[in-house]
Amino acid sequence: MFIHFERSGGFMGAHLTADIETELLAPDEAHRLMDLIREADFFALPANFTEVEGAADQFQYLITITDEMQQHSVQVSDSSAPDTLHPLLRRLTRLARGQP
């Protein structure tokens, strides 16, 4: 599975990106990511989430996940993301920063 992750915006306007191939991760980390993707029902999410008005300085995310059978992209912000997606956003942010 291949994951492209981008986070932009926020108070400082920082941009963070990562390309992650689960086959190159430690097995535990790869399973953890796949579980979070499954729990978020990622491939069933809409491509864009409606913005919440008055939510300045929040992060914007773009996630594209490709597996053997499908590819799906989701654009979302902190305030418009469903609760089930937040754990995946946090994990991908950590991985993009190079943190375990």
A tleap script that builds the chain and sets N, CA, C and O, in Angstrom:
source leaprc.protein.ff14SB
mol = sequence {
  NMET PHE ILE HIE PHE GLU ARG SER GLY GLY
  PHE MET GLY ALA HIE LEU THR ALA ASP ILE
  GLU THR GLU LEU LEU ALA PRO ASP GLU ALA
  HIE ARG LEU MET ASP LEU ILE ARG GLU ALA
  ASP PHE PHE ALA LEU PRO ALA ASN PHE THR
  GLU VAL GLU GLY ALA ALA ASP GLN PHE GLN
  TYR LEU ILE THR ILE THR ASP GLU MET GLN
  GLN HIE SER VAL GLN VAL SER ASP SER SER
  ALA PRO ASP THR LEU HIE PRO LEU LEU ARG
  ARG LEU THR ARG LEU ALA ARG GLY GLN CPRO
}
set mol.1.N position { 0.844 -1.163 0.000 }
set mol.1.CA position { 0.000 0.000 0.000 }
set mol.1.C position { 0.900 1.239 0.000 }
set mol.1.O position { 1.920 1.288 0.687 }
set mol.2.N position { 0.497 2.230 -0.782 }
set mol.2.CA position { 1.243 3.486 -0.876 }
set mol.2.C position { 0.356 4.617 -0.362 }
set mol.2.O position { -0.813 4.718 -0.733 }
set mol.3.N position { 0.923 5.465 0.495 }
set mol.3.CA position { 0.191 6.583 1.083 }
set mol.3.C position { 0.940 7.871 0.798 }
set mol.3.O position { 2.123 7.997 1.113 }
set mol.4.N position { 0.246 8.820 0.203 }
set mol.4.CA position { 0.784 10.176 0.040 }
set mol.4.C position { 0.018 11.057 1.021 }
set mol.4.O position { -1.213 11.068 1.031 }
set mol.5.N position { 0.765 11.799 1.852 }
set mol.5.CA position { 0.163 12.614 2.909 }
set mol.5.C position { 0.698 14.032 2.822 }
set mol.5.O position { 1.905 14.245 2.701 }
set mol.6.N position { -0.198 14.992 2.882 }
set mol.6.CA position { 0.186 16.407 2.934 }
set mol.6.C position { -0.617 17.090 4.029 }
set mol.6.O position { -1.821 16.876 4.170 }
set mol.7.N position { 0.083 17.919 4.801 }
set mol.7.CA position { -0.591 18.758 5.786 }
set mol.7.C position { -0.103 20.183 5.564 }
set mol.7.O position { 1.102 20.421 5.488 }
set mol.8.N position { -1.022 21.124 5.459 }
set mol.8.CA position { -0.660 22.520 5.256 }
set mol.8.C position { -1.524 23.390 6.154 }
set mol.8.O position { -2.471 22.922 6.787 }
set mol.9.N position { -1.166 24.680 6.190 }
set mol.9.CA position { -1.947 25.622 6.981 }
set mol.9.C position { -1.493 25.678 8.422 }
set mol.9.O position { -0.310 25.515 8.723 }
set mol.10.N position { -2.433 25.908 9.298 }
set mol.10.CA position { -2.109 26.090 10.698 }
set mol.10.C position { -1.644 27.512 10.938 }
set mol.10.O position { -1.550 28.305 10.002 }
set mol.11.N position { -1.357 27.833 12.166 }
set mol.11.CA position { -0.968 29.181 12.561 }
set mol.11.C position { 0.277 29.674 11.828 }
set mol.11.O position { 0.336 30.832 11.414 }
set mol.12.N position { 1.257 28.814 11.668 }
set mol.12.CA position { 2.525 29.194 11.042 }
set mol.12.C position { 2.547 28.901 9.535 }
set mol.12.O position { 3.521 29.240 8.863 }
set mol.13.N position { 1.516 28.293 9.009 }
set mol.13.CA position { 1.467 27.986 7.588 }
set mol.13.C position { 2.464 26.923 7.159 }
set mol.13.O position { 2.890 26.893 6.004 }
set mol.14.N position { 2.833 26.056 8.082 }
set mol.14.CA position { 3.827 25.018 7.795 }
set mol.14.C position { 3.260 23.970 6.836 }
set mol.14.O position { 2.068 23.665 6.864 }
set mol.15.N position { 4.131 23.428 5.994 }
set mol.15.CA position { 3.753 22.393 5.041 }
set mol.15.C position { 4.552 21.136 5.357 }
set mol.15.O position { 5.774 21.182 5.493 }
set mol.16.N position { 3.859 20.030 5.469 }
set mol.16.CA position { 4.477 18.754 5.820 }
set mol.16.C position { 3.989 17.717 4.813 }
set mol.16.O position { 2.788 17.604 4.567 }
set mol.17.N position { 4.924 16.955 4.227 }
set mol.17.CA position { 4.533 15.914 3.272 }
set mol.17.C position { 5.290 14.630 3.557 }
set mol.17.O position { 6.378 14.639 4.134 }
set mol.18.N position { 4.696 13.540 3.145 }
set mol.18.CA position { 5.356 12.239 3.271 }
set mol.18.C position { 4.772 11.275 2.254 }
set mol.18.O position { 3.574 11.295 1.970 }
set mol.19.N position { 5.630 10.440 1.719 }
set mol.19.CA position { 5.224 9.311 0.888 }
set mol.19.C position { 5.627 8.058 1.649 }
set mol.19.O position { 6.801 7.853 1.958 }
set mol.20.N position { 4.652 7.237 1.941 }
set mol.20.CA position { 4.867 6.080 2.805 }
set mol.20.C position { 4.472 4.812 2.064 }
set mol.20.O position { 3.354 4.698 1.562 }
set mol.21.N position { 5.385 3.872 2.001 }
set mol.21.CA position { 5.090 2.550 1.460 }
set mol.21.C position { 5.040 1.586 2.632 }
set mol.21.O position { 6.043 1.372 3.312 }
set mol.22.N position { 3.882 1.010 2.863 }
set mol.22.CA position { 3.728 0.167 4.039 }
set mol.22.C position { 4.649 -1.049 4.008 }
set mol.22.O position { 5.020 -1.570 5.060 }
set mol.23.N position { 5.023 -1.507 2.805 }
set mol.23.CA position { 5.919 -2.659 2.692 }
set mol.23.C position { 7.315 -2.357 3.237 }
set mol.23.O position { 8.067 -3.273 3.569 }
set mol.24.N position { 7.658 -1.067 3.329 }
set mol.24.CA position { 8.973 -0.674 3.821 }
set mol.24.C position { 8.976 -0.365 5.316 }
set mol.24.O position { 10.032 -0.114 5.896 }
set mol.25.N position { 7.808 -0.383 5.936 }
set mol.25.CA position { 7.702 -0.121 7.367 }
set mol.25.C position { 7.911 -1.409 8.157 }
set mol.25.O position { 7.807 -2.513 7.622 }
set mol.26.N position { 8.204 -1.241 9.427 }
set mol.26.CA position { 8.229 -2.401 10.319 }
set mol.26.C position { 6.838 -3.036 10.293 }
set mol.26.O position { 5.840 -2.322 10.196 }
set mol.27.N position { 6.759 -4.352 10.377 }
set mol.27.CA position { 5.447 -5.020 10.292 }
set mol.27.C position { 4.407 -4.473 11.268 }
set mol.27.O position { 3.245 -4.305 10.897 }
set mol.28.N position { 4.810 -4.193 12.518 }
set mol.28.CA position { 3.853 -3.661 13.496 }
set mol.28.C position { 3.298 -2.316 13.052 }
set mol.28.O position { 2.101 -2.061 13.179 }
set mol.29.N position { 4.171 -1.453 12.530 }
set mol.29.CA position { 3.745 -0.130 12.074 }
set mol.29.C position { 2.831 -0.244 10.863 }
set mol.29.O position { 1.834 0.472 10.773 }
set mol.30.N position { 3.154 -1.126 9.940 }
set mol.30.CA position { 2.322 -1.326 8.755 }
set mol.30.C position { 0.930 -1.817 9.155 }
set mol.30.O position { -0.070 -1.335 8.622 }
set mol.31.N position { 0.855 -2.766 10.082 }
set mol.31.CA position { -0.434 -3.272 10.543 }
set mol.31.C position { -1.224 -2.184 11.258 }
set mol.31.O position { -2.440 -2.081 11.097 }
set mol.32.N position { -0.529 -1.378 12.043 }
set mol.32.CA position { -1.190 -0.284 12.762 }
set mol.32.C position { -1.825 0.699 11.774 }
set mol.32.O position { -2.969 1.117 11.951 }
set mol.33.N position { -1.073 1.059 10.737 }
set mol.33.CA position { -1.603 1.977 9.724 }
set mol.33.C position { -2.795 1.368 8.995 }
set mol.33.O position { -3.808 2.038 8.793 }
set mol.34.N position { -2.682 0.118 8.605 }
set mol.34.CA position { -3.781 -0.534 7.893 }
set mol.34.C position { -5.028 -0.634 8.768 }
set mol.34.O position { -6.149 -0.509 8.274 }
set mol.35.N position { -4.832 -0.859 10.068 }
set mol.35.CA position { -5.969 -0.881 10.994 }
set mol.35.C position { -6.640 0.490 11.060 }
set mol.35.O position { -7.868 0.582 11.050 }
set mol.36.N position { -5.839 1.558 11.128 }
set mol.36.CA position { -6.398 2.911 11.189 }
set mol.36.C position { -7.143 3.266 9.899 }
set mol.36.O position { -8.181 3.926 9.939 }
set mol.37.N position { -6.615 2.829 8.771 }
set mol.37.CA position { -7.282 3.060 7.482 }
set mol.37.C position { -8.620 2.327 7.452 }
set mol.37.O position { -9.630 2.875 7.011 }
set mol.38.N position { -8.615 1.109 7.915 }
set mol.38.CA position { -9.845 0.299 7.952 }
set mol.38.C position { -10.857 0.904 8.939 }
set mol.38.O position { -12.043 0.998 8.623 }
set mol.39.N position { -10.398 1.312 10.125 }
set mol.39.CA position { -11.296 1.894 11.132 }
set mol.39.C position { -11.910 3.202 10.645 }
set mol.39.O position { -13.045 3.521 10.998 }
set mol.40.N position { -11.169 3.963 9.836 }
set mol.40.CA position { -11.693 5.209 9.285 }
set mol.40.C position { -12.613 4.953 8.094 }
set mol.40.O position { -13.281 5.870 7.616 }
set mol.41.N position { -12.649 3.711 7.614 }
set mol.41.CA position { -13.393 3.354 6.399 }
set mol.41.C position { -12.980 4.314 5.278 }
set mol.41.O position { -13.814 4.873 4.565 }
set mol.42.N position { -11.658 4.482 5.153 }
set mol.42.CA position { -11.075 5.503 4.288 }
set mol.42.C position { -11.599 5.465 2.857 }
set mol.42.O position { -11.943 6.507 2.300 }
set mol.43.N position { -11.665 4.303 2.266 }
set mol.43.CA position { -12.050 4.205 0.860 }
set mol.43.C position { -13.530 4.533 0.623 }
set mol.43.O position { -13.951 4.695 -0.522 }
set mol.44.N position { -14.317 4.631 1.692 }
set mol.44.CA position { -15.724 5.009 1.569 }
set mol.44.C position { -15.957 6.490 1.883 }
set mol.44.O position { -17.073 6.985 1.727 }
set mol.45.N position { -14.916 7.197 2.323 }
set mol.45.CA position { -15.068 8.616 2.659 }
set mol.45.C position { -15.243 9.447 1.390 }
set mol.45.O position { -14.737 9.084 0.328 }
set mol.46.N position { -15.965 10.570 1.509 }
set mol.46.CA position { -16.064 11.465 0.351 }
set mol.46.C position { -14.704 12.096 0.049 }
set mol.46.O position { -13.842 12.183 0.924 }
set mol.47.N position { -14.523 12.528 -1.188 }
set mol.47.CA position { -13.239 13.109 -1.595 }
set mol.47.C position { -12.973 14.455 -0.926 }
set mol.47.O position { -11.820 14.793 -0.659 }
set mol.48.N position { -14.020 15.222 -0.655 }
set mol.48.CA position { -13.878 16.531 -0.015 }
set mol.48.C position { -14.910 16.674 1.086 }
set mol.48.O position { -16.063 16.266 0.947 }
set mol.49.N position { -14.467 17.262 2.179 }
set mol.49.CA position { -15.372 17.540 3.282 }
set mol.49.C position { -15.680 19.026 3.305 }
set mol.49.O position { -14.804 19.848 3.037 }
set mol.50.N position { -16.909 19.372 3.621 }
set mol.50.CA position { -17.336 20.766 3.695 }
set mol.50.C position { -16.610 21.463 4.841 }
set mol.50.O position { -16.509 20.936 5.949 }
set mol.51.N position { -16.112 22.651 4.547 }
set mol.51.CA position { -15.407 23.439 5.549 }
set mol.51.C position { -16.375 23.975 6.596 }
set mol.51.O position { -17.529 24.284 6.300 }
set mol.52.N position { -15.887 24.077 7.811 }
set mol.52.CA position { -16.639 24.703 8.887 }
set mol.52.C position { -16.255 26.178 8.908 }
set mol.52.O position { -15.072 26.509 8.978 }
set mol.53.N position { -17.234 27.055 8.849 }
set mol.53.CA position { -16.941 28.488 8.809 }
set mol.53.C position { -16.347 28.947 10.132 }
set mol.53.O position { -16.669 28.419 11.196 }
set mol.54.N position { -15.469 29.946 10.041 }
set mol.54.CA position { -14.863 30.528 11.235 }
set mol.54.C position { -13.778 29.668 11.849 }
set mol.54.O position { -13.452 29.839 13.023 }
set mol.55.N position { -13.223 28.768 11.103 }
set mol.55.CA position { -12.187 27.873 11.628 }
set mol.55.C position { -10.843 28.243 11.001 }
set mol.55.O position { -10.251 27.454 10.265 }
set mol.56.N position { -10.375 29.450 11.302 }
set mol.56.CA position { -9.105 29.926 10.755 }
set mol.56.C position { -7.930 29.210 11.415 }
set mol.56.O position { -8.049 28.663 12.511 }
set mol.57.N position { -6.811 29.228 10.732 }
set mol.57.CA position { -5.551 28.686 11.260 }
set mol.57.C position { -5.621 27.203 11.593 }
set mol.57.O position { -4.903 26.735 12.478 }
set mol.58.N position { -6.453 26.475 10.915 }
set mol.58.CA position { -6.481 25.038 11.131 }
set mol.58.C position { -5.689 24.340 10.036 }
set mol.58.O position { -5.414 24.927 8.990 }
set mol.59.N position { -5.331 23.108 10.277 }
set mol.59.CA position { -4.594 22.343 9.283 }
set mol.59.C position { -5.532 21.806 8.214 }
set mol.59.O position { -6.684 21.464 8.480 }
set mol.60.N position { -5.008 21.742 7.002 }
set mol.60.CA position { -5.678 21.135 5.862 }
set mol.60.C position { -4.875 19.881 5.510 }
set mol.60.O position { -3.646 19.892 5.572 }
set mol.61.N position { -5.558 18.819 5.147 }
set mol.61.CA position { -4.903 17.553 4.839 }
set mol.61.C position { -5.330 17.050 3.470 }
set mol.61.O position { -6.473 17.228 3.049 }
set mol.62.N position { -4.396 16.426 2.797 }
set mol.62.CA position { -4.684 15.677 1.583 }
set mol.62.C position { -4.035 14.307 1.759 }
set mol.62.O position { -2.827 14.198 1.971 }
set mol.63.N position { -4.847 13.282 1.668 }
set mol.63.CA position { -4.359 11.910 1.806 }
set mol.63.C position { -4.786 11.141 0.563 }
set mol.63.O position { -5.961 11.137 0.194 }
set mol.64.N position { -3.822 10.494 -0.074 }
set mol.64.CA position { -4.114 9.607 -1.189 }
set mol.64.C position { -3.554 8.239 -0.829 }
set mol.64.O position { -2.374 8.101 -0.507 }
set mol.65.N position { -4.409 7.242 -0.886 }
set mol.65.CA position { -3.986 5.878 -0.573 }
set mol.65.C position { -4.252 4.997 -1.785 }
set mol.65.O position { -5.343 4.991 -2.354 }
set mol.66.N position { -3.219 4.259 -2.157 }
set mol.66.CA position { -3.305 3.346 -3.289 }
set mol.66.C position { -2.964 1.946 -2.797 }
set mol.66.O position { -1.916 1.722 -2.191 }
set mol.67.N position { -3.861 1.016 -3.065 }
set mol.67.CA position { -3.527 -0.380 -2.796 }
set mol.67.C position { -3.649 -1.146 -4.105 }
set mol.67.O position { -3.794 -0.535 -5.164 }
set mol.68.N position { -3.594 -2.436 -4.053 }
set mol.68.CA position { -3.599 -3.241 -5.279 }
set mol.68.C position { -4.883 -3.095 -6.089 }
set mol.68.O position { -4.883 -3.338 -7.296 }
set mol.69.N position { -5.964 -2.707 -5.446 }
set mol.69.CA position { -7.254 -2.708 -6.122 }
set mol.69.C position { -7.865 -1.326 -6.345 }
set mol.69.O position { -8.766 -1.175 -7.169 }
set mol.70.N position { -7.381 -0.316 -5.614 }
set mol.70.CA position { -8.041 0.978 -5.696 }
set mol.70.C position { -7.128 2.119 -5.273 }
set mol.70.O position { -6.090 1.918 -4.642 }
set mol.71.N position { -7.550 3.320 -5.643 }
set mol.71.CA position { -6.875 4.541 -5.205 }
set mol.71.C position { -7.958 5.527 -4.803 }
set mol.71.O position { -8.984 5.645 -5.473 }
set mol.72.N position { -7.721 6.234 -3.701 }
set mol.72.CA position { -8.715 7.184 -3.223 }
set mol.72.C position { -7.987 8.344 -2.546 }
set mol.72.O position { -7.006 8.143 -1.829 }
set mol.73.N position { -8.483 9.562 -2.785 }
set mol.73.CA position { -7.938 10.762 -2.158 }
set mol.73.C position { -9.018 11.443 -1.342 }
set mol.73.O position { -10.192 11.453 -1.713 }
set mol.74.N position { -8.599 12.012 -0.224 }
set mol.74.CA position { -9.507 12.740 0.654 }
set mol.74.C position { -8.852 14.058 1.040 }
set mol.74.O position { -7.697 14.089 1.465 }
set mol.75.N position { -9.609 15.157 0.886 }
set mol.75.CA position { -9.175 16.469 1.371 }
set mol.75.C position { -10.069 16.819 2.541 }
set mol.75.O position { -11.293 16.716 2.459 }
set mol.76.N position { -9.448 17.233 3.629 }
set mol.76.CA position { -10.196 17.473 4.859 }
set mol.76.C position { -9.428 18.478 5.711 }
set mol.76.O position { -8.223 18.654 5.534 }
set mol.77.N position { -10.117 19.124 6.618 }
set mol.77.CA position { -9.467 20.015 7.577 }
set mol.77.C position { -9.666 19.442 8.978 }
set mol.77.O position { -10.409 18.480 9.171 }
set mol.78.N position { -8.988 20.051 9.953 }
set mol.78.CA position { -9.154 19.589 11.331 }
set mol.78.C position { -10.618 19.583 11.751 }
set mol.78.O position { -11.095 18.615 12.343 }
set mol.79.N position { -11.322 20.654 11.448 }
set mol.79.CA position { -12.699 20.780 11.934 }
set mol.79.C position { -13.711 19.991 11.119 }
set mol.79.O position { -14.782 19.658 11.628 }
set mol.80.N position { -13.399 19.686 9.871 }
set mol.80.CA position { -14.369 18.956 9.050 }
set mol.80.C position { -14.132 17.449 9.038 }
set mol.80.O position { -14.964 16.699 8.527 }
set mol.81.N position { -13.021 17.003 9.588 }
set mol.81.CA position { -12.704 15.569 9.586 }
set mol.81.C position { -13.632 14.802 10.531 }
set mol.81.O position { -13.891 15.253 11.647 }
set mol.82.N position { -14.123 13.664 10.096 }
set mol.82.CA position { -14.930 12.844 11.008 }
set mol.82.C position { -14.036 12.285 12.127 }
set mol.82.O position { -12.829 12.114 11.951 }
set mol.83.N position { -14.645 12.013 13.252 }
set mol.83.CA position { -13.894 11.498 14.409 }
set mol.83.C position { -13.099 10.243 14.076 }
set mol.83.O position { -12.012 10.039 14.617 }
set mol.84.N position { -13.622 9.410 13.202 }
set mol.84.CA position { -12.942 8.153 12.868 }
set mol.84.C position { -11.659 8.378 12.080 }
set mol.84.O position { -10.812 7.487 12.011 }
set mol.85.N position { -11.503 9.569 11.481 }
set mol.85.CA position { -10.312 9.856 10.674 }
set mol.85.C position { -9.180 10.477 11.492 }
set mol.85.O position { -8.021 10.403 11.083 }
set mol.86.N position { -9.487 11.080 12.626 }
set mol.86.CA position { -8.469 11.780 13.423 }
set mol.86.C position { -7.295 10.893 13.853 }
set mol.86.O position { -6.155 11.351 13.781 }
set mol.87.N position { -7.514 9.653 14.294 }
set mol.87.CA position { -6.350 8.827 14.657 }
set mol.87.C position { -5.397 8.601 13.476 }
set mol.87.O position { -4.180 8.596 13.661 }
set mol.88.N position { -5.933 8.416 12.277 }
set mol.88.CA position { -5.088 8.242 11.094 }
set mol.88.C position { -4.335 9.531 10.790 }
set mol.88.O position { -3.150 9.479 10.461 }
set mol.89.N position { -4.986 10.680 10.891 }
set mol.89.CA position { -4.314 11.963 10.659 }
set mol.89.C position { -3.158 12.156 11.633 }
set mol.89.O position { -2.074 12.584 11.238 }
set mol.90.N position { -3.390 11.839 12.911 }
set mol.90.CA position { -2.319 11.980 13.918 }
set mol.90.C position { -1.150 11.047 13.611 }
set mol.90.O position { 0.008 11.453 13.710 }
set mol.91.N position { -1.443 9.800 13.240 }
set mol.91.CA position { -0.375 8.829 12.964 }
set mol.91.C position { 0.427 9.233 11.736 }
set mol.91.O position { 1.655 9.149 11.746 }
set mol.92.N position { -0.247 9.668 10.681 }
set mol.92.CA position { 0.459 10.093 9.472 }
set mol.92.C position { 1.290 11.347 9.729 }
set mol.92.O position { 2.375 11.493 9.167 }
set mol.93.N position { 0.801 12.239 10.560 }
set mol.93.CA position { 1.575 13.438 10.928 }
set mol.93.C position { 2.857 13.029 11.638 }
set mol.93.O position { 3.926 13.560 11.337 }
set mol.94.N position { 2.765 12.099 12.571 }
set mol.94.CA position { 3.964 11.617 13.280 }
set mol.94.C position { 4.957 10.972 12.316 }
set mol.94.O position { 6.159 11.228 12.391 }
set mol.95.N position { 4.459 10.150 11.429 }
set mol.95.CA position { 5.338 9.497 10.467 }
set mol.95.C position { 5.982 10.523 9.538 }
set mol.95.O position { 7.159 10.390 9.203 }
set mol.96.N position { 5.242 11.530 9.121 }
set mol.96.CA position { 5.786 12.560 8.244 }
set mol.96.C position { 6.882 13.367 8.942 }
set mol.96.O position { 7.811 13.857 8.299 }
set mol.97.N position { 6.764 13.497 10.238 }
set mol.97.CA position { 7.790 14.209 11.018 }
set mol.97.C position { 8.980 13.311 11.329 }
set mol.97.O position { 9.981 13.769 11.881 }
set mol.98.N position { 8.872 12.040 10.977 }
set mol.98.CA position { 9.960 11.109 11.265 }
set mol.98.C position { 9.962 10.599 12.676 }
set mol.98.O position { 10.976 10.099 13.165 }
set mol.99.N position { 8.810 10.725 13.348 }
set mol.99.CA position { 8.693 10.269 14.732 }
set mol.99.C position { 8.093 8.867 14.753 }
set mol.99.O position { 7.268 8.528 13.905 }
set mol.100.N position { 8.506 8.061 15.713 }
set mol.100.CA position { 7.907 6.714 15.832 }
set mol.100.C position { 6.480 6.752 16.325 }
set mol.100.O position { 5.850 5.705 16.474 }
savepdb mol mol.pdb
quit
